[in-house]
């Protein structure tokens, strides 16, 4: 019943039913009714609040009296209930929960199936009839309250009241679709997005994942290579949030059927701006959005911060200071190839050097470097960009990725004609990179005469220096992992993750594992006679090149990471 009942001396139908069922005396029912009127309260609220009849007893009695099904609302997840079938105001006024719809009839949970006023309001509002289901009054109140929390209030609960944020920076796009201001400037959605971006930056995340599902929406951050669920905002915000992100990233807001890529910036302080690369993907229940954080500061950390051993560092430094040739960085997505390339470019970036890069898209802005975004729709492919670079008098060229024979052919010709070329390939290790190029159709002579050095890399989680502890691992397990008997001399002990307030399950940050392989004369001979990756790998080992597993085992000896982490990221 609504809170404001009309002043009437006549006992309501609910009261008469309870008197007839023997649950209340006539005088007690009339007294409860008078008190409810004076307090402007509902009869049920006054009755259950005073303890005259319990909510459970009332529900069972009314279920029998009116031959209406009884339901336990504790067994129902309110988030899975249908939305929008009945106005929220009617549900709040009459304490109702819509459970479903069958043809032209609504199935509605109530504590008072005798309430004709509620039935008439529903019929007038929806043009549909009502099938009542009885629920306990106290449980009904909780579910009505839960259902009445709006998406805005849910976001406010997630964000908090004391949050301040800077404006996202975006350049206006001439081809942006026109959209309603309300859709993209909804204040709680804007506030939530800003908080997620700043939280991700503060927590040193590399990516943010906004993922819609059928009945829920979740936000996950990738921290130290591992995805962690951070928030579960209401699913009602998914379209507004996607629209907000797409407008700022200069995407087509009206296009929801195909993947899109974009870019945006966020002011962290008066002099610091962080770049974000944005990717959308249509899924069954909406657009999944992944935002990658591109901190320009990572390219300026210096070569020492990346985790190269002294020998590996010296090999790399010698190669990048050669006047011409090709240097390749290989590894899977997310292994830090871009940071390695930009660290090298930052070292080479001098006033007397002309550097040009072609990427898809450009991830880190480096002043002094001419950066080009590949646009295949417009015909600006990697190969087209490379051809243009060669007419721009370059000293150093960086190609984001060698994907096809045309790009590889132009890059090799550039390396052979007095330019230093840096690029990436997706291969498992350094030796297999050379055979991969051969399989792409590049002549062995061109590979042998142009490639100077290949670096394969992985990122392993770094142990937290505060909580890591030594662990006894059986000698047999260490030998199986790849250690030699001479390594197990008792001068070191492996560590394992513990976990504390300062880290993420025992890990904090990541450390690089590198296989740095110069292309020596012996390896060139193997390439020229079309040798296999196995032969190249054996020769590299004879020349002192560590495998990725060996590089990882060395990091375990140094106490930087755990054995299980190395076994997880390397393969032998």
XYZ file of C-alpha atoms in Angstrom:
572
model
C 0.000 0.000 0.000
C 1.210 3.585 -0.518
C 2.606 5.456 2.435
C -0.113 8.133 2.377
C -3.384 6.258 2.973
C -6.591 8.295 2.948
C -8.024 8.993 6.378
C -10.784 6.403 6.724
C -12.300 4.771 9.780
C -13.058 1.614 7.806
C -10.557 -1.219 8.380
C -8.657 -1.999 5.144
C -9.229 -5.270 3.332
C -5.888 -6.593 4.541
C -6.890 -5.955 8.161
C -10.271 -7.663 7.706
C -8.544 -10.676 6.125
C -6.166 -11.041 9.083
C -9.039 -10.717 11.577
C -11.031 -13.400 9.738
C -7.925 -15.640 9.645
C -7.538 -15.273 13.410
C -4.174 -13.526 13.206
C -5.458 -10.266 14.767
C -8.235 -9.228 17.155
C -10.682 -6.687 15.735
C -9.723 -4.033 18.296
C -5.982 -4.632 17.783
C -6.409 -4.286 14.030
C -8.371 -1.031 14.430
C -5.730 0.347 16.830
C -2.925 -0.481 14.377
C -4.907 1.207 11.598
C -5.432 4.385 13.668
C -1.701 4.549 14.510
C -0.769 4.047 10.850
C -3.050 6.937 9.847
C -1.690 9.282 12.496
C 1.913 8.500 11.501
C 1.013 8.646 7.783
C 2.400 5.130 7.583
C 1.161 2.010 5.780
C -0.939 -0.578 7.640
C 1.578 -3.367 6.870
C 4.549 -1.281 8.013
C 2.843 -0.415 11.303
C 1.685 -3.995 11.892
C 5.016 -5.720 11.171
C 6.968 -2.939 12.905
C 4.966 -3.317 16.128
C 5.390 -7.092 16.051
C 1.656 -7.762 15.999
C 2.181 -10.135 13.049
C 5.588 -11.195 11.699
C 6.431 -10.616 8.024
C 6.781 -14.353 7.428
C 3.447 -15.197 9.132
C 1.719 -12.407 7.221
C 3.027 -13.663 3.854
C 1.959 -17.269 4.523
C -1.505 -16.192 5.703
C -2.151 -13.980 2.673
C -0.858 -16.643 0.283
C -3.468 -19.091 1.601
C -6.259 -16.525 1.921
C -5.936 -15.161 -1.622
C -4.653 -18.373 -3.274
C -1.567 -16.504 -4.509
C 1.877 -18.122 -4.876
C 4.445 -17.393 -2.161
C 8.042 -16.509 -3.116
C 11.279 -16.187 -1.139
C 13.027 -13.076 -2.489
C 16.310 -14.088 -0.837
C 16.619 -16.753 -3.530
C 16.482 -14.167 -6.344
C 19.342 -12.024 -7.656
C 17.765 -8.581 -8.120
C 20.335 -7.717 -10.834
C 18.873 -10.452 -13.053
C 15.316 -9.121 -12.851
C 13.875 -7.426 -15.968
C 14.246 -3.656 -16.057
C 11.873 -1.010 -17.369
C 8.622 -3.015 -17.270
C 7.119 -0.767 -14.581
C 7.870 2.797 -13.517
C 10.205 3.016 -10.506
C 7.908 5.492 -8.742
C 5.014 3.017 -8.744
C 7.310 0.270 -7.419
C 8.554 2.547 -4.631
C 5.117 3.941 -3.704
C 3.398 0.557 -3.493
C 6.416 -1.576 -2.496
C 6.408 -3.786 -5.593
C 8.996 -5.875 -7.446
C 8.388 -6.940 -11.058
C 9.512 -10.548 -11.494
C 8.683 -11.028 -15.161
C 6.162 -10.804 -17.951
C 3.936 -13.430 -19.539
C 2.220 -12.248 -22.741
C 0.157 -9.208 -21.636
C 0.429 -9.874 -17.895
C 3.066 -8.680 -15.420
C 4.154 -10.990 -12.600
C 4.596 -8.720 -9.581
C 5.711 -9.473 -6.013
C 3.774 -7.671 -3.270
C 3.123 -7.965 0.456
C -0.597 -7.096 -0.011
C -2.415 -8.874 -2.878
C -5.664 -7.168 -1.779
C -4.400 -3.736 -2.845
C -6.730 -2.805 -5.700
C -5.293 0.705 -5.948
C -1.852 -0.734 -6.850
C -3.400 -3.081 -9.426
C -5.280 -0.202 -11.066
C -2.177 2.022 -11.186
C -0.174 -0.770 -12.863
C -2.930 -1.438 -15.394
C -3.320 2.258 -16.194
C 0.468 2.764 -16.538
C 1.338 -0.351 -18.558
C -1.971 -1.387 -20.196
C -1.284 -4.848 -18.769
C -2.964 -6.982 -16.137
C -1.272 -8.146 -12.925
C -0.538 -11.604 -11.570
C 0.331 -11.188 -7.867
C 2.984 -13.163 -6.030
C 3.220 -12.734 -2.238
C 6.572 -11.966 -0.613
C 7.642 -11.251 2.961
C 7.390 -7.512 3.661
C 10.900 -7.030 5.096
C 12.559 -8.849 2.168
C 10.372 -6.927 -0.260
C 11.545 -3.595 1.185
C 15.191 -4.588 0.721
C 14.693 -5.576 -2.909
C 12.664 -2.462 -3.722
C 15.476 -0.363 -2.257
C 18.099 -2.295 -4.207
C 16.173 -1.923 -7.473
C 15.606 1.786 -6.931
C 19.359 2.545 -6.763
C 20.073 4.179 -10.096
C 23.161 3.753 -12.228
C 24.189 7.266 -11.197
C 24.013 6.404 -7.498
C 25.921 3.163 -8.061
C 28.721 5.038 -9.813
C 28.783 7.645 -7.051
C 29.201 4.844 -4.529
C 32.125 3.466 -6.541
C 33.798 6.827 -7.055
C 33.114 8.623 -3.770
C 32.317 12.261 -3.124
C 35.808 13.624 -2.508
C 37.236 12.756 -5.926
C 38.744 15.467 -8.086
C 39.923 15.009 -11.673
C 41.533 16.838 -14.568
C 39.999 17.137 -18.012
C 40.718 14.626 -20.700
C 42.489 16.202 -23.628
C 41.175 15.571 -27.131
C 41.520 17.372 -30.414
C 38.233 17.884 -32.265
C 37.746 15.554 -35.193
C 36.201 16.835 -38.386
C 34.478 13.520 -39.094
C 33.034 12.961 -35.620
C 29.422 11.898 -35.674
C 26.977 14.252 -34.013
C 25.760 12.918 -30.682
C 23.620 14.210 -27.881
C 25.457 16.073 -25.160
C 23.596 14.101 -22.524
C 24.909 10.815 -23.899
C 28.598 11.678 -23.698
C 28.690 14.298 -20.931
C 26.719 12.428 -18.284
C 28.499 13.675 -15.152
C 28.642 10.394 -13.170
C 29.958 8.504 -16.228
C 32.603 11.179 -16.862
C 33.582 11.070 -13.199
C 33.793 7.268 -13.220
C 35.945 7.165 -16.368
C 38.382 9.731 -14.978
C 38.701 7.819 -11.732
C 39.399 4.551 -13.547
C 42.104 6.165 -15.705
C 43.849 7.824 -12.778
C 43.554 4.682 -10.609
C 45.096 2.627 -13.413
C 47.997 5.056 -13.736
C 48.508 5.153 -9.954
C 48.455 1.340 -9.704
C 51.019 1.066 -12.562
C 48.577 -0.801 -14.803
C 49.442 -1.290 -18.461
C 45.864 -1.769 -19.733
C 42.249 -1.161 -18.711
C 39.522 -3.557 -19.851
C 35.859 -2.422 -19.899
C 33.834 -5.599 -20.477
C 30.027 -5.872 -20.910
C 28.273 -9.192 -20.285
C 24.628 -10.221 -20.322
C 23.889 -9.402 -16.694
C 26.933 -7.521 -15.447
C 29.702 -5.124 -16.400
C 33.254 -5.292 -15.124
C 36.438 -3.246 -15.244
C 39.797 -5.022 -15.044
C 43.338 -3.651 -14.915
C 46.398 -5.519 -16.165
C 48.973 -4.993 -13.433
C 52.403 -6.577 -13.823
C 51.051 -8.724 -16.645
C 48.113 -10.073 -14.639
C 44.463 -9.037 -14.996
C 42.677 -7.981 -11.791
C 38.991 -7.068 -11.426
C 38.748 -3.526 -10.066
C 35.093 -2.467 -10.319
C 31.635 -3.730 -11.289
C 29.629 -0.667 -12.339
C 25.941 -1.049 -13.248
C 25.404 -2.497 -16.697
C 23.117 0.436 -17.534
C 26.150 2.699 -18.068
C 27.812 0.590 -20.776
C 26.509 2.582 -23.762
C 27.126 6.004 -22.215
C 30.620 4.982 -21.133
C 31.444 3.632 -24.599
C 30.105 6.827 -26.197
C 32.162 9.028 -23.881
C 35.377 7.106 -24.607
C 34.755 7.042 -28.372
C 34.085 10.771 -28.622
C 37.244 11.653 -26.687
C 39.274 9.164 -28.763
C 37.951 10.648 -32.032
C 36.147 7.493 -33.139
C 32.858 7.202 -35.008
C 30.307 7.070 -32.199
C 27.534 5.830 -34.516
C 29.540 2.782 -35.641
C 29.100 -0.127 -33.231
C 29.439 -3.037 -35.640
C 33.167 -3.014 -36.381
C 36.323 -2.609 -34.252
C 37.811 0.891 -34.006
C 41.087 2.378 -32.777
C 41.708 5.766 -31.260
C 43.896 7.758 -28.932
C 43.433 10.199 -26.058
C 45.435 12.017 -23.392
C 45.011 12.739 -19.687
C 46.595 15.557 -17.721
C 48.131 14.114 -14.559
C 49.727 17.376 -13.465
C 50.527 20.829 -14.795
C 53.413 19.494 -16.880
C 52.603 15.794 -17.307
C 50.300 14.277 -19.910
C 49.734 10.535 -20.316
C 48.733 9.036 -23.674
C 46.147 6.269 -23.968
C 45.609 3.995 -26.957
C 41.970 2.906 -27.246
C 40.536 -0.138 -29.001
C 36.862 -1.101 -29.267
C 35.520 -4.548 -30.143
C 31.836 -5.442 -30.743
C 30.820 -8.383 -28.518
C 27.516 -10.172 -27.921
C 26.412 -7.743 -25.217
C 28.027 -4.457 -26.220
C 31.399 -2.985 -27.074
C 34.411 -4.182 -25.126
C 36.938 -1.378 -24.760
C 40.621 -1.836 -23.976
C 42.709 1.224 -23.114
C 46.496 0.908 -23.088
C 48.517 3.356 -21.019
C 51.430 4.801 -22.968
C 53.638 6.649 -20.511
C 56.325 8.591 -22.438
C 58.509 8.353 -19.335
C 59.081 4.638 -19.976
C 61.120 5.436 -23.103
C 63.396 7.671 -21.057
C 64.134 5.214 -18.267
C 67.492 4.337 -19.786
C 68.888 1.042 -20.968
C 69.957 0.006 -17.462
C 66.388 0.101 -16.141
C 65.235 -2.505 -18.678
C 67.220 -5.326 -17.059
C 69.899 -6.152 -19.639
C 72.957 -8.011 -18.348
C 76.244 -6.113 -18.912
C 77.261 -8.394 -21.808
C 73.826 -8.134 -23.463
C 73.788 -4.368 -22.998
C 77.229 -4.024 -24.611
C 76.137 -6.099 -27.633
C 73.041 -3.950 -28.097
C 74.924 -0.657 -27.705
C 77.497 -1.699 -30.293
C 74.756 -2.622 -32.764
C 72.674 0.571 -32.456
C 75.762 2.740 -32.947
C 76.609 1.044 -36.271
C 76.070 3.363 -39.266
C 73.768 0.987 -41.164
C 72.127 -2.427 -40.910
C 69.005 -3.915 -39.326
C 68.224 -4.581 -35.655
C 65.169 -6.717 -34.854
C 63.292 -7.025 -31.558
C 61.048 -10.076 -31.238
C 58.552 -11.366 -28.725
C 54.791 -11.728 -28.172
C 52.380 -8.840 -27.658
C 52.974 -7.154 -24.313
C 56.599 -8.263 -23.970
C 57.992 -4.726 -23.972
C 59.258 -4.534 -27.564
C 58.036 -0.965 -28.061
C 59.712 0.263 -24.874
C 62.992 -1.377 -25.925
C 62.856 0.225 -29.374
C 62.049 3.660 -28.001
C 64.785 3.376 -25.399
C 67.250 2.786 -28.254
C 65.759 5.673 -30.265
C 66.037 7.962 -27.250
C 69.751 7.137 -27.016
C 70.196 7.837 -30.735
C 67.997 10.974 -30.753
C 70.557 13.751 -31.264
C 70.259 17.122 -33.064
C 72.432 15.898 -35.929
C 70.394 12.750 -36.645
C 67.222 12.404 -38.755
C 64.970 9.680 -37.290
C 61.656 8.580 -38.847
C 59.226 5.965 -37.502
C 56.200 4.204 -39.015
C 53.850 2.585 -36.506
C 50.329 1.256 -36.231
C 49.639 3.387 -34.257
C 52.403 5.510 -32.738
C 52.439 4.597 -29.045
C 54.925 6.955 -27.419
C 55.488 10.569 -28.408
C 59.223 11.285 -28.652
C 60.186 14.920 -29.421
C 62.782 15.169 -32.176
C 61.564 12.005 -33.918
C 59.370 12.166 -37.047
C 56.555 9.738 -36.259
C 54.034 8.506 -38.830
C 50.845 6.564 -38.145
C 50.124 3.845 -40.698
C 46.679 4.206 -42.291
C 45.978 1.248 -44.567
C 42.522 2.515 -45.572
C 44.138 5.651 -46.969
C 46.915 3.632 -48.623
C 49.605 4.590 -46.119
C 50.964 1.110 -45.411
C 54.280 0.263 -43.758
C 55.766 -0.253 -47.214
C 54.433 3.095 -48.512
C 55.767 4.899 -45.428
C 59.187 3.267 -45.864
C 59.348 4.338 -49.504
C 58.520 7.895 -48.460
C 61.130 7.813 -45.687
C 63.880 6.973 -48.165
C 63.136 10.240 -49.982
C 63.337 12.190 -46.697
C 67.090 11.807 -46.150
C 66.834 9.636 -42.997
C 69.686 8.338 -40.862
C 67.609 5.974 -38.723
C 64.291 4.317 -39.588
C 62.022 2.487 -37.175
C 59.274 0.252 -38.578
C 56.626 -0.820 -36.079
C 56.348 -4.337 -37.462
C 57.513 -6.287 -40.520
C 54.326 -8.049 -41.598
C 54.825 -8.865 -45.266
C 57.432 -9.454 -47.934
C 57.075 -5.948 -49.425
C 57.801 -4.211 -46.112
C 60.652 -6.625 -45.356
C 62.173 -6.113 -48.811
C 62.178 -2.298 -48.572
C 63.482 -2.388 -44.972
C 66.382 -4.654 -45.991
C 67.237 -2.465 -48.981
C 67.253 0.563 -46.667
C 69.588 -1.287 -44.276
C 71.893 -2.143 -47.176
C 72.052 1.429 -48.477
C 73.387 3.294 -45.477
C 70.454 3.452 -43.052
C 70.043 1.956 -39.583
C 66.682 0.164 -39.485
C 64.964 -0.961 -36.277
C 61.859 -3.132 -36.343
C 59.910 -5.930 -34.644
C 58.789 -9.425 -35.589
C 56.523 -11.870 -33.780
C 58.717 -14.938 -33.226
C 59.511 -17.061 -30.194
C 63.273 -16.530 -30.031
C 66.179 -14.929 -31.870
C 67.298 -17.905 -34.055
C 63.770 -18.584 -35.350
C 63.533 -14.935 -36.494
C 66.055 -15.548 -39.260
C 64.247 -18.638 -40.563
C 60.931 -16.748 -40.343
C 62.359 -14.057 -42.633
C 63.534 -16.793 -44.998
C 60.012 -18.279 -45.015
C 58.596 -14.841 -45.872
C 60.517 -15.077 -49.128
C 63.617 -12.987 -48.386
C 66.791 -14.243 -50.034
C 69.428 -15.669 -47.620
C 72.050 -13.256 -48.985
C 69.889 -10.231 -48.130
C 69.275 -11.510 -44.588
C 72.943 -12.274 -43.944
C 74.166 -8.949 -45.314
C 71.648 -6.685 -43.543
C 70.695 -8.071 -40.101
C 73.149 -6.978 -37.396
C 71.486 -8.205 -34.214
C 68.287 -9.821 -32.961
C 66.883 -9.413 -29.453
C 64.176 -11.759 -28.198
C 62.501 -10.748 -24.951
C 59.886 -11.575 -22.353
C 58.669 -9.785 -19.233
C 58.621 -11.682 -15.923
C 57.032 -10.353 -12.752
C 59.556 -8.926 -10.320
C 59.460 -10.196 -6.728
C 58.455 -7.669 -4.078
C 61.667 -6.728 -2.228
C 59.734 -6.225 1.020
C 58.014 -9.578 1.461
C 59.910 -12.101 -0.705
C 61.290 -15.100 1.178
C 63.795 -17.826 0.392
C 62.475 -21.267 -0.456
C 64.061 -24.702 -0.573
C 63.602 -26.264 -4.003
C 64.823 -29.862 -4.548
C 68.046 -30.085 -6.524
C 66.371 -32.353 -9.063
C 63.742 -29.687 -9.825
C 66.438 -27.037 -10.294
C 68.375 -29.278 -12.677
C 65.207 -30.039 -14.646
C 64.538 -26.298 -14.900
C 67.869 -25.837 -16.674
C 70.517 -25.195 -14.025
C 73.879 -26.916 -14.354
C 75.320 -28.848 -11.390
C 78.037 -26.186 -11.129
C 75.347 -23.523 -10.570
C 74.088 -25.302 -7.434
C 77.099 -24.439 -5.287
C 75.093 -23.210 -2.285
C 76.073 -19.556 -2.795
C 72.487 -18.512 -3.526
C 68.899 -19.467 -2.728
C 65.761 -18.973 -4.800
C 62.995 -16.706 -3.516
C 59.255 -17.107 -3.752
C 56.366 -14.574 -3.557
C 54.549 -14.011 -0.246
C 52.332 -10.953 -0.589
C 51.983 -7.737 1.400
C 50.220 -4.373 1.269
C 52.895 -2.922 -0.999
C 52.638 -5.484 -3.813
C 50.371 -7.624 -5.978
C 50.388 -11.189 -4.604
C 54.112 -11.047 -3.919
C 55.146 -9.286 -7.138
C 55.783 -5.622 -7.870
C 56.829 -4.461 -11.329
C 58.416 -6.548 -14.066
C 61.909 -7.432 -15.200
C 63.023 -8.207 -18.749
C 64.482 -11.508 -19.916
C 66.621 -11.017 -23.012
C 68.298 -13.159 -25.645
C 70.657 -10.826 -27.523
C 72.105 -12.531 -30.591
C 74.567 -10.694 -32.879
C 74.662 -12.060 -36.411
C 78.317 -13.126 -36.588
C 80.218 -14.450 -39.601
C 79.543 -18.058 -38.575
C 75.791 -17.401 -38.282
C 75.904 -15.617 -41.650
C 77.410 -18.764 -43.196
C 74.594 -20.884 -41.742
C 72.031 -18.431 -43.187
C 73.692 -18.462 -46.608
C 73.480 -22.237 -46.805
C 69.832 -22.052 -45.663
C 70.475 -23.635 -42.270
C 67.719 -24.282 -39.735
C 66.860 -22.306 -36.589
C 68.256 -25.232 -34.577
C 71.672 -24.882 -36.245
C 71.641 -21.102 -35.711
C 70.667 -21.591 -32.064
C 73.484 -24.090 -31.456
C 76.030 -21.743 -33.017
C 74.730 -18.799 -30.969
C 75.079 -20.891 -27.817
C 78.690 -21.684 -28.693
C 79.257 -17.935 -29.037
C 77.923 -17.286 -25.526
C 74.376 -16.196 -26.339
C 71.979 -17.127 -23.538
C 68.559 -18.562 -24.241
C 65.522 -16.874 -22.718
C 65.307 -19.680 -20.125
C 68.959 -19.204 -19.157
C 68.443 -15.440 -18.881
C 65.474 -16.108 -16.606
C 67.386 -18.580 -14.431
C 70.068 -15.924 -13.993
C 67.396 -13.504 -12.730
C 66.248 -16.182 -10.242
C 69.813 -16.482 -8.934
C 69.868 -12.701 -8.493
C 66.650 -12.861 -6.455
C 64.727 -10.674 -8.929
C 62.009 -13.158 -9.829
C 60.766 -16.622 -8.899
C 61.484 -19.935 -10.611
C 57.798 -20.580 -11.315
C 57.516 -17.194 -13.053
C 60.504 -17.964 -15.300
C 59.096 -21.392 -16.162
C 55.772 -19.734 -17.036
C 57.189 -17.138 -19.455
C 59.980 -19.149 -21.086
C 59.770 -22.357 -23.059
C 62.454 -25.009 -23.459
